[in-house]
Amino acid sequence: MGINRTDQASNSAKLFGRAQAVLPGGVNSPVRAFKAVGGSPRFMRAGAGCRLTDEDGNEYIDFCMSWGPLILGHAQPEVVRAVQTAAEGGMTFGTATKVEVELAEMVCRWVGPVERVRFVSSGTEAVMSAVRVARGFTRRSKIIKFDGCYHGHADHLLVNAGSGLATFGTPSSAGVPQDFSRHTIVLALDDEFAVEQAFARCGEDIAGVLIEPVPANNGLLLQRPEYLRFLREISSQFGALLIFDEVISGFRVAPGGAAELYGIRPDLMTFGKVIGGGMPAGAFGGRAEIMNLLAPLGPVYQAGTLSGNPVAMAAGLATLRVLEQTDAYRVLESRSASFERLLRERFDFAAHGVNVVRCGSIFWLSLGSASMLRRADRIAAQGIECYTALFNKLINRGIYLAPSGYEVGFISLAHTEEDLADAAETVGGSLGEVFAEGMA
Ligand code: PMP
């Protein structure tokens, strides 16, 4: 299949040296530094389809896919053309544009619960703003979030107090005053009783229940549909808003995201990644009566110099148009299912007491447990060590996984059956080695 590999990383290592002199840790986002897996991060110079090429000329089949945006693959021609055309017409105007209206119309058409949408520049901003409008609408302060769900790096959401009943959050980052997380209640996933207790204790203060309906930032902790329906019901019962953070699952697991997949109507939804087609964009949306509280219509302030940037909107629109025209979700499901099947044929997960978890084109190698994990505190450290060993074998065999065992993998429309069969063979064989060496 022509993977070109020199097994050298000297240019990457040199660049990492230079980077560390000017960027904290040599990176602009922490996981990129390979701290979890050891070694020097590979510096990528190009991506095409499902392949990446690094600064030493090594090629990889990519399963990180920029952490989710690239559902069509790297440098998809129609997306590239849309970006070029948009950029030639001006990078940003700071005014209203046609392309943002077109993308908004598409989002509202695809995603049932979204009647109004506002574009921002990242997933972090989307969630931060959705929480603000939820608080403005309900005139309440507290937000329930779940241990293991990541919602970006806004101060009050960088909280992980572990599981426990109505635990009031303690910040999990330095630089966040305790006071800022006073209104964040952190609960364990998959536990109806904990949610009932929190509402019983301070239901009149709870503005919203914020959840990744497909939790994919701490392994892939697929939730029971009845649990998600329970969250819908209890939120309505107490007048709190249900907020689905679909930054990963939006436009990925179905055209209407996890809300469509599970048939649940949240009050607000947040998006990022796929919606920007590889450019920096995010969005939040929901019922008109809630969203219309935003400035300029209402009292909830939210703004952005580059919000709805025309180049980013063009990339997002081109991506959604390709998805619409290509039977994409059926193809993604069938290719991802055959990747999973081939992987299971090549490596006996059950015999090794481990698992591969999948939701459409999102997968997670759960190397510490065979059971279906639904809570973050059940992820075994030993499984993460196995992943690290696997990662280091695969990076020298032309397969690029996300550099942390807590991260999921993404399959794109650019991964052909042949690419996936080759990858399953290599990943399965390497897994066999990891476990054989582990037992020796
Ligand atoms: N929410 C979820 C569910 C995410 O996965 C992420 C990013 N991984 C974010 C929010 C934050 O998005 P961004 O990195 O674009 O700020």
Short mmCIF file of C-alpha atoms and ligand atoms in Angstrom, two decimals:
data_model
loop_
_atom_site.label_atom_id
_atom_site.label_comp_id
_atom_site.label_asym_id
_atom_site.label_seq_id
_atom_site.Cartn_x
_atom_site.Cartn_y
_atom_site.Cartn_z
CA MET A 1 0.00 0.00 0.00
CA GLY A 2 3.08 2.14 -0.25
CA ILE A 3 3.56 3.45 3.24
CA ASN A 4 6.89 5.20 3.11
CA ARG A 5 8.81 4.85 6.36
CA THR A 6 12.32 5.71 7.32
CA ASP A 7 11.75 5.00 11.02
CA GLN A 8 13.65 8.15 11.74
CA ALA A 9 12.47 11.09 13.67
CA SER A 10 15.52 13.32 13.62
CA ASN A 11 13.83 16.32 12.01
CA SER A 12 10.93 16.00 14.43
CA ALA A 13 13.34 15.77 17.36
CA LYS A 14 15.22 18.87 16.19
CA LEU A 15 11.99 20.80 15.76
CA PHE A 16 10.84 19.70 19.21
CA GLY A 17 14.08 21.09 20.63
CA ARG A 18 13.46 24.43 18.93
CA ALA A 19 9.80 24.40 19.95
CA GLN A 20 10.59 23.91 23.61
CA ALA A 21 12.62 27.09 23.59
CA VAL A 22 9.65 29.18 22.51
CA LEU A 23 6.42 27.28 23.28
CA PRO A 24 5.66 25.96 26.79
CA GLY A 25 6.32 22.22 26.54
CA GLY A 26 6.97 22.67 22.82
CA VAL A 27 3.28 22.57 21.95
CA ASN A 28 0.08 24.59 21.76
CA SER A 29 -2.15 21.92 23.32
CA PRO A 30 -0.86 19.55 25.98
CA VAL A 31 -1.58 16.03 24.67
CA ARG A 32 0.42 16.79 21.53
CA ALA A 33 3.62 16.66 23.57
CA PHE A 34 3.55 12.81 23.84
CA LYS A 35 4.02 13.00 27.60
CA ALA A 36 1.61 10.10 28.07
CA VAL A 37 3.37 7.83 25.60
CA GLY A 38 6.98 8.97 25.90
CA GLY A 39 9.38 9.97 23.17
CA SER A 40 9.47 13.01 20.99
CA PRO A 41 6.29 14.07 19.19
CA ARG A 42 6.26 13.66 15.42
CA PHE A 43 5.92 16.98 13.63
CA MET A 44 3.54 16.60 10.71
CA ARG A 45 4.07 18.48 7.49
CA ALA A 46 1.20 17.19 5.34
CA GLY A 47 -2.01 15.21 5.35
CA ALA A 48 -3.84 13.67 2.41
CA GLY A 49 -6.86 11.40 2.69
CA CYS A 50 -6.26 9.13 5.69
CA ARG A 51 -2.49 9.62 5.62
CA LEU A 52 -0.10 11.91 7.42
CA THR A 53 3.50 12.66 6.47
CA ASP A 54 5.96 13.88 9.06
CA GLU A 55 8.99 16.14 8.74
CA ASP A 56 11.25 13.09 8.27
CA GLY A 57 9.16 11.75 5.40
CA ASN A 58 7.54 8.96 7.43
CA GLU A 59 3.97 8.17 6.43
CA TYR A 60 1.19 7.05 8.70
CA ILE A 61 -2.40 5.89 8.42
CA ASP A 62 -3.98 8.41 10.74
CA PHE A 63 -6.61 7.44 13.33
CA CYS A 64 -6.33 10.65 15.33
CA MET A 65 -7.63 12.78 12.45
CA SER A 66 -6.93 16.05 14.24
CA TRP A 67 -9.04 14.72 17.15
CA GLY A 68 -12.24 14.46 15.18
CA PRO A 69 -12.87 17.27 12.70
CA LEU A 70 -11.66 15.46 9.58
CA ILE A 71 -14.64 13.22 8.86
CA LEU A 72 -13.87 13.47 5.12
CA GLY A 73 -10.11 12.99 5.55
CA HIS A 74 -7.17 15.36 5.21
CA ALA A 75 -7.22 17.99 2.47
CA GLN A 76 -10.49 16.76 0.95
CA PRO A 77 -10.55 18.47 -2.49
CA GLU A 78 -14.01 20.06 -2.23
CA VAL A 79 -13.23 21.46 1.21
CA VAL A 80 -9.84 22.76 0.05
CA ARG A 81 -11.48 24.45 -2.95
CA ALA A 82 -14.14 26.05 -0.76
CA VAL A 83 -11.45 27.40 1.58
CA GLN A 84 -9.34 28.73 -1.29
CA THR A 85 -12.29 30.49 -2.89
CA ALA A 86 -13.40 31.97 0.42
CA ALA A 87 -9.89 33.13 1.34
CA GLU A 88 -9.40 34.79 -2.04
CA GLY A 89 -12.57 36.76 -1.41
CA GLY A 90 -11.33 38.06 1.93
CA MET A 91 -10.33 36.30 5.15
CA THR A 92 -12.70 38.11 7.49
CA PHE A 93 -15.03 41.09 7.33
CA GLY A 94 -16.41 41.37 10.84
CA THR A 95 -19.85 41.69 9.24
CA ALA A 96 -22.77 39.39 8.53
CA THR A 97 -22.13 37.06 5.55
CA LYS A 98 -24.18 34.78 3.30
CA VAL A 99 -22.11 31.69 4.04
CA GLU A 100 -22.88 31.78 7.77
CA VAL A 101 -26.60 31.91 6.96
CA GLU A 102 -26.23 28.94 4.62
CA LEU A 103 -24.40 26.89 7.23
CA ALA A 104 -26.89 27.89 9.95
CA GLU A 105 -29.80 26.83 7.70
CA MET A 106 -28.13 23.48 7.15
CA VAL A 107 -27.50 22.96 10.88
CA CYS A 108 -31.11 23.81 11.75
CA ARG A 109 -32.36 21.47 9.01
CA TRP A 110 -30.17 18.55 10.11
CA VAL A 111 -30.41 18.87 13.86
CA GLY A 112 -34.02 18.79 15.08
CA PRO A 113 -33.57 20.42 18.49
CA VAL A 114 -31.65 23.37 17.01
CA GLU A 115 -34.01 26.18 15.99
CA ARG A 116 -31.40 28.91 16.32
CA VAL A 117 -27.65 28.58 16.24
CA ARG A 118 -24.70 30.86 16.98
CA PHE A 119 -21.22 30.25 15.62
CA VAL A 120 -18.06 30.65 17.69
CA SER A 121 -14.43 29.68 17.12
CA SER A 122 -13.91 26.60 19.31
CA GLY A 123 -15.69 23.90 21.27
CA THR A 124 -14.63 25.55 24.52
CA GLU A 125 -16.39 28.77 23.57
CA ALA A 126 -19.47 26.86 22.43
CA VAL A 127 -19.93 25.13 25.78
CA MET A 128 -19.02 28.19 27.82
CA SER A 129 -21.64 30.23 25.96
CA ALA A 130 -24.31 27.52 26.08
CA VAL A 131 -23.92 27.33 29.86
CA ARG A 132 -24.23 31.11 30.09
CA VAL A 133 -27.46 31.18 28.09
CA ALA A 134 -28.82 28.25 30.16
CA ARG A 135 -28.14 30.25 33.32
CA GLY A 136 -29.67 33.37 31.78
CA PHE A 137 -32.81 31.49 30.74
CA THR A 138 -33.40 29.68 34.01
CA ARG A 139 -32.04 32.48 36.22
CA ARG A 140 -30.29 29.75 38.17
CA SER A 141 -26.59 29.17 38.87
CA LYS A 142 -25.66 25.52 39.22
CA ILE A 143 -24.61 23.15 36.50
CA ILE A 144 -24.38 19.38 36.81
CA LYS A 145 -21.51 17.84 34.90
CA PHE A 146 -20.14 14.30 34.94
CA ASP A 147 -16.83 12.86 35.99
CA GLY A 148 -14.91 11.95 32.85
CA CYS A 149 -16.73 14.32 30.51
CA TYR A 150 -14.59 17.10 29.06
CA HIS A 151 -16.23 20.31 27.98
CA GLY A 152 -13.27 22.47 27.06
CA HIS A 153 -11.11 24.59 29.31
CA ALA A 154 -13.51 27.25 30.64
CA ASP A 155 -12.67 27.80 34.32
CA HIS A 156 -15.88 26.53 35.87
CA LEU A 157 -15.93 23.38 33.71
CA LEU A 158 -12.36 22.33 34.45
CA VAL A 159 -13.62 20.54 37.46
CA ASN A 160 -13.32 16.93 38.33
CA ALA A 161 -14.22 16.25 41.89
CA GLY A 162 -14.46 12.53 41.31
CA SER A 163 -17.63 10.64 41.85
CA GLY A 164 -19.88 11.15 44.80
CA LEU A 165 -23.16 12.54 45.75
CA ALA A 166 -23.64 16.15 44.80
CA THR A 167 -19.97 16.82 45.29
CA PHE A 168 -19.28 20.48 44.81
CA GLY A 169 -16.47 20.83 42.41
CA THR A 170 -12.88 21.52 43.19
CA PRO A 171 -10.91 22.87 40.25
CA SER A 172 -8.63 20.38 38.54
CA SER A 173 -6.29 23.05 37.18
CA ALA A 174 -4.10 25.53 38.99
CA GLY A 175 -5.19 29.07 38.29
CA VAL A 176 -8.90 28.42 38.84
CA PRO A 177 -10.08 29.92 42.11
CA GLN A 178 -12.19 27.58 44.22
CA ASP A 179 -14.99 30.12 44.03
CA PHE A 180 -15.25 29.74 40.26
CA SER A 181 -16.31 26.13 40.53
CA ARG A 182 -18.72 26.66 43.40
CA HIS A 183 -21.67 26.25 41.06
CA THR A 184 -20.42 23.13 39.31
CA ILE A 185 -21.76 19.84 40.65
CA VAL A 186 -19.75 16.84 39.50
CA LEU A 187 -21.46 13.43 39.49
CA ALA A 188 -20.47 9.97 38.32
CA LEU A 189 -21.92 8.89 34.98
CA ASP A 190 -24.38 6.00 34.81
CA ASP A 191 -25.88 6.69 38.23
CA GLU A 192 -29.50 7.84 38.32
CA PHE A 193 -29.54 7.96 42.09
CA ALA A 194 -26.72 10.52 42.24
CA VAL A 195 -28.64 12.82 39.89
CA GLU A 196 -31.86 12.40 41.89
CA GLN A 197 -30.02 13.29 45.08
CA ALA A 198 -28.47 16.39 43.52
CA PHE A 199 -31.89 17.59 42.32
CA ALA A 200 -33.46 16.75 45.67
CA ARG A 201 -30.80 18.80 47.41
CA CYS A 202 -30.68 21.87 45.20
CA GLY A 203 -33.07 21.35 42.27
CA GLU A 204 -34.26 24.94 42.36
CA ASP A 205 -30.74 26.18 41.78
CA ILE A 206 -29.82 23.86 38.90
CA ALA A 207 -29.73 25.66 35.56
CA GLY A 208 -28.63 22.74 33.46
CA VAL A 209 -27.41 19.18 33.13
CA LEU A 210 -24.39 19.15 30.84
CA ILE A 211 -23.26 15.86 29.33
CA GLU A 212 -21.36 14.42 26.41
CA PRO A 213 -24.10 12.01 25.26
CA VAL A 214 -21.32 9.93 23.72
CA PRO A 215 -18.57 10.50 26.31
CA ALA A 216 -15.39 10.27 24.25
CA ASN A 217 -12.74 12.17 26.20
CA ASN A 218 -11.98 9.51 28.80
CA GLY A 219 -12.17 6.38 26.79
CA LEU A 220 -15.51 5.82 25.07
CA LEU A 221 -17.93 5.48 27.97
CA LEU A 222 -21.11 4.65 26.08
CA GLN A 223 -24.16 5.37 28.20
CA ARG A 224 -27.38 3.39 28.51
CA PRO A 225 -30.09 5.08 26.38
CA GLU A 226 -32.48 4.85 29.33
CA TYR A 227 -29.99 6.79 31.45
CA LEU A 228 -29.89 9.58 28.87
CA ARG A 229 -33.70 9.56 28.72
CA PHE A 230 -33.76 9.76 32.50
CA LEU A 231 -31.58 12.91 32.34
CA ARG A 232 -34.07 14.38 29.87
CA GLU A 233 -36.98 13.65 32.17
CA ILE A 234 -35.50 14.81 35.44
CA SER A 235 -34.22 18.04 33.87
CA SER A 236 -37.69 18.86 32.54
CA GLN A 237 -39.28 17.94 35.83
CA PHE A 238 -37.13 20.44 37.73
CA GLY A 239 -37.10 23.15 35.06
CA ALA A 240 -33.40 22.70 34.29
CA LEU A 241 -32.07 22.60 30.73
CA LEU A 242 -30.50 19.49 29.23
CA ILE A 243 -27.34 20.43 27.34
CA PHE A 244 -25.80 17.88 25.00
CA ASP A 245 -22.14 18.63 24.34
CA GLU A 246 -21.83 17.22 20.84
CA VAL A 247 -18.44 18.72 20.00
CA ILE A 248 -17.28 15.20 19.11
CA SER A 249 -20.54 13.40 18.35
CA GLY A 250 -22.21 16.20 16.36
CA PHE A 251 -22.35 15.45 12.60
CA ARG A 252 -20.24 12.37 13.42
CA VAL A 253 -22.50 9.64 14.82
CA ALA A 254 -25.54 10.73 12.74
CA PRO A 255 -26.52 13.86 10.78
CA GLY A 256 -28.37 15.04 13.89
CA GLY A 257 -25.67 13.79 16.27
CA ALA A 258 -26.28 11.76 19.40
CA ALA A 259 -29.63 13.52 19.89
CA GLU A 260 -30.81 11.80 16.71
CA LEU A 261 -29.04 8.52 17.50
CA TYR A 262 -30.79 8.21 20.86
CA GLY A 263 -34.00 10.02 19.89
CA ILE A 264 -33.65 12.57 22.69
CA ARG A 265 -34.41 16.27 22.41
CA PRO A 266 -31.98 18.34 24.47
CA ASP A 267 -32.71 22.02 25.09
CA LEU A 268 -29.26 23.14 23.97
CA MET A 269 -26.51 21.50 21.95
CA THR A 270 -22.88 22.39 21.35
CA PHE A 271 -20.73 21.64 18.33
CA GLY A 272 -17.12 21.89 17.22
CA LYS A 273 -14.74 19.77 15.16
CA VAL A 274 -16.75 18.48 12.12
CA ILE A 275 -18.80 21.68 11.89
CA GLY A 276 -15.65 23.63 10.98
CA GLY A 277 -14.38 21.12 8.42
CA GLY A 278 -10.86 21.42 9.88
CA MET A 279 -10.98 25.20 10.39
CA PRO A 280 -11.48 26.73 13.85
CA ALA A 281 -15.24 26.83 14.38
CA GLY A 282 -17.77 25.81 16.97
CA ALA A 283 -21.45 26.46 17.51
CA PHE A 284 -24.20 26.22 20.05
CA GLY A 285 -27.91 26.11 19.43
CA GLY A 286 -31.29 25.04 20.67
CA ARG A 287 -34.82 26.22 21.23
CA ALA A 288 -35.53 29.67 19.84
CA GLU A 289 -37.02 30.93 23.10
CA ILE A 290 -33.68 30.17 24.83
CA MET A 291 -31.29 31.26 22.09
CA ASN A 292 -33.17 34.53 21.56
CA LEU A 293 -31.97 35.65 24.98
CA LEU A 294 -28.56 36.23 23.38
CA ALA A 295 -27.40 39.73 22.57
CA PRO A 296 -28.46 41.64 20.47
CA LEU A 297 -31.98 40.31 21.13
CA GLY A 298 -31.64 39.69 24.83
CA PRO A 299 -29.59 40.24 27.96
CA VAL A 300 -27.11 37.32 27.66
CA TYR A 301 -23.89 38.74 26.23
CA GLN A 302 -21.78 36.71 23.83
CA ALA A 303 -19.58 37.90 20.96
CA GLY A 304 -16.50 37.14 18.86
CA THR A 305 -14.27 39.04 16.40
CA LEU A 306 -13.84 35.92 14.25
CA SER A 307 -17.16 34.22 15.07
CA GLY A 308 -18.72 32.85 11.87
CA ASN A 309 -15.47 33.51 10.04
CA PRO A 310 -16.21 33.16 6.30
CA VAL A 311 -13.30 30.82 5.57
CA ALA A 312 -14.23 28.52 8.46
CA MET A 313 -17.92 28.65 7.50
CA ALA A 314 -17.03 27.73 3.91
CA ALA A 315 -15.04 24.71 5.13
CA GLY A 316 -17.89 23.60 7.40
CA LEU A 317 -20.51 24.09 4.68
CA ALA A 318 -18.46 22.17 2.10
CA THR A 319 -17.99 19.33 4.62
CA LEU A 320 -21.68 19.04 5.43
CA ARG A 321 -22.57 19.21 1.73
CA VAL A 322 -20.27 16.30 0.94
CA LEU A 323 -21.73 14.35 3.87
CA GLU A 324 -25.23 15.06 2.57
CA GLN A 325 -24.46 13.99 -0.97
CA THR A 326 -22.59 10.75 -0.31
CA ASP A 327 -24.58 8.41 1.90
CA ALA A 328 -21.73 9.12 4.28
CA TYR A 329 -23.11 7.83 7.56
CA ARG A 330 -24.01 4.43 6.13
CA VAL A 331 -20.56 4.12 4.54
CA LEU A 332 -18.80 5.22 7.74
CA GLU A 333 -20.76 2.71 9.79
CA SER A 334 -20.12 -0.16 7.41
CA ARG A 335 -16.37 0.53 7.08
CA SER A 336 -15.97 1.07 10.82
CA ALA A 337 -17.89 -2.14 11.56
CA SER A 338 -15.68 -4.10 9.18
CA PHE A 339 -12.55 -2.57 10.77
CA GLU A 340 -13.82 -3.71 14.17
CA ARG A 341 -14.60 -7.19 12.82
CA LEU A 342 -11.16 -7.58 11.21
CA LEU A 343 -9.47 -6.36 14.37
CA ARG A 344 -11.39 -8.93 16.43
CA GLU A 345 -10.45 -11.65 13.95
CA ARG A 346 -6.77 -10.74 14.16
CA PHE A 347 -6.67 -10.32 17.95
CA ASP A 348 -8.82 -12.19 20.45
CA PHE A 349 -9.91 -9.36 22.74
CA ALA A 350 -12.13 -11.58 24.91
CA ALA A 351 -9.36 -14.12 25.53
CA HIS A 352 -7.13 -11.30 26.77
CA GLY A 353 -9.83 -9.80 28.95
CA VAL A 354 -9.93 -6.54 26.97
CA ASN A 355 -12.27 -4.86 24.52
CA VAL A 356 -12.76 -2.57 21.58
CA VAL A 357 -15.66 -0.16 21.98
CA ARG A 358 -17.23 1.58 19.00
CA CYS A 359 -19.94 4.11 18.23
CA GLY A 360 -20.12 4.58 14.45
CA SER A 361 -16.75 5.89 13.29
CA ILE A 362 -15.45 6.52 16.85
CA PHE A 363 -13.57 3.65 18.49
CA TRP A 364 -11.63 3.06 21.70
CA LEU A 365 -9.19 0.31 22.54
CA SER A 366 -10.19 -0.56 26.09
CA LEU A 367 -7.10 -2.52 27.08
CA GLY A 368 -7.77 -2.79 30.81
CA SER A 369 -11.20 -4.35 30.88
CA ALA A 370 -13.46 -6.62 28.82
CA SER A 371 -16.68 -5.20 30.21
CA MET A 372 -18.46 -2.19 28.79
CA LEU A 373 -17.19 0.69 30.91
CA ARG A 374 -19.64 3.48 31.60
CA ARG A 375 -17.79 5.44 34.27
CA ALA A 376 -14.41 7.18 34.20
CA ASP A 377 -13.28 5.73 37.53
CA ARG A 378 -13.47 2.19 36.11
CA ILE A 379 -10.65 2.73 33.58
CA ALA A 380 -7.68 0.64 34.75
CA ALA A 381 -4.20 2.21 34.71
CA GLN A 382 -2.79 -1.08 33.43
CA GLY A 383 -4.88 -0.79 30.26
CA ILE A 384 -3.42 2.64 29.65
CA GLU A 385 0.10 1.16 29.97
CA CYS A 386 -0.76 -1.47 27.36
CA TYR A 387 -2.01 1.27 25.06
CA THR A 388 1.28 3.15 25.47
CA ALA A 389 3.23 0.04 24.45
CA LEU A 390 0.90 -0.41 21.48
CA PHE A 391 1.20 3.23 20.45
CA ASN A 392 4.99 3.02 20.37
CA LYS A 393 4.99 -0.09 18.21
CA LEU A 394 2.45 1.35 15.82
CA ILE A 395 4.10 4.69 15.31
CA ASN A 396 7.11 2.84 13.93
CA ARG A 397 4.85 0.70 11.76
CA GLY A 398 3.06 3.54 10.02
CA ILE A 399 -0.05 3.84 12.16
CA TYR A 400 -0.73 7.05 14.05
CA LEU A 401 -3.06 6.65 17.03
CA ALA A 402 -3.89 9.46 19.44
CA PRO A 403 -0.96 9.77 21.87
CA SER A 404 -2.89 8.76 25.01
CA GLY A 405 -4.81 5.65 26.05
CA TYR A 406 -7.70 7.79 27.23
CA GLU A 407 -8.29 9.10 23.72
CA VAL A 408 -10.52 7.60 21.06
CA GLY A 409 -9.76 6.90 17.40
CA PHE A 410 -11.61 8.31 14.41
CA ILE A 411 -12.32 6.73 11.03
CA SER A 412 -12.99 9.02 8.07
CA LEU A 413 -14.54 8.57 4.65
CA ALA A 414 -10.99 8.66 3.29
CA HIS A 415 -10.09 5.40 5.07
CA THR A 416 -10.74 2.83 2.35
CA GLU A 417 -11.62 -0.82 3.01
CA GLU A 418 -8.06 -1.66 2.00
CA ASP A 419 -6.49 0.90 4.37
CA LEU A 420 -8.63 -0.41 7.20
CA ALA A 421 -7.83 -4.05 6.46
CA ASP A 422 -4.10 -3.26 6.44
CA ALA A 423 -4.41 -1.26 9.64
CA ALA A 424 -6.45 -4.00 11.38
CA GLU A 425 -3.73 -6.50 10.48
CA THR A 426 -0.96 -4.28 11.90
CA VAL A 427 -2.89 -3.15 14.99
CA GLY A 428 -4.08 -6.70 15.75
CA GLY A 429 -0.59 -8.17 15.32
CA SER A 430 0.96 -5.46 17.49
CA LEU A 431 -1.66 -6.01 20.19
CA GLY A 432 -0.71 -9.69 20.21
CA GLU A 433 2.93 -8.71 20.78
CA VAL A 434 2.07 -6.25 23.54
CA PHE A 435 0.16 -8.88 25.48
CA ALA A 436 2.71 -11.62 24.80
CA GLU A 437 5.51 -9.36 26.06
CA GLY A 438 3.40 -8.33 29.02
CA MET A 439 2.94 -11.95 30.05
CA ALA A 440 6.59 -12.90 29.59
N1 PMP B 1 -16.41 19.47 24.40
C1 PMP B 1 -16.03 18.25 23.98
C2 PMP B 1 -16.99 17.11 24.12
C3 PMP B 1 -14.78 18.06 23.40
O1 PMP B 1 -14.42 16.84 23.00
C4 PMP B 1 -13.92 19.17 23.27
C5 PMP B 1 -12.54 19.02 22.65
N2 PMP B 1 -11.98 17.79 22.68
C6 PMP B 1 -14.35 20.41 23.71
C7 PMP B 1 -15.60 20.53 24.27
C8 PMP B 1 -13.48 21.62 23.57
O2 PMP B 1 -13.32 21.94 22.22
P1 PMP B 1 -12.06 22.82 21.72
O3 PMP B 1 -10.86 21.98 21.93
O4 PMP B 1 -12.39 23.08 20.28
O5 PMP B 1 -12.06 24.06 22.52
#
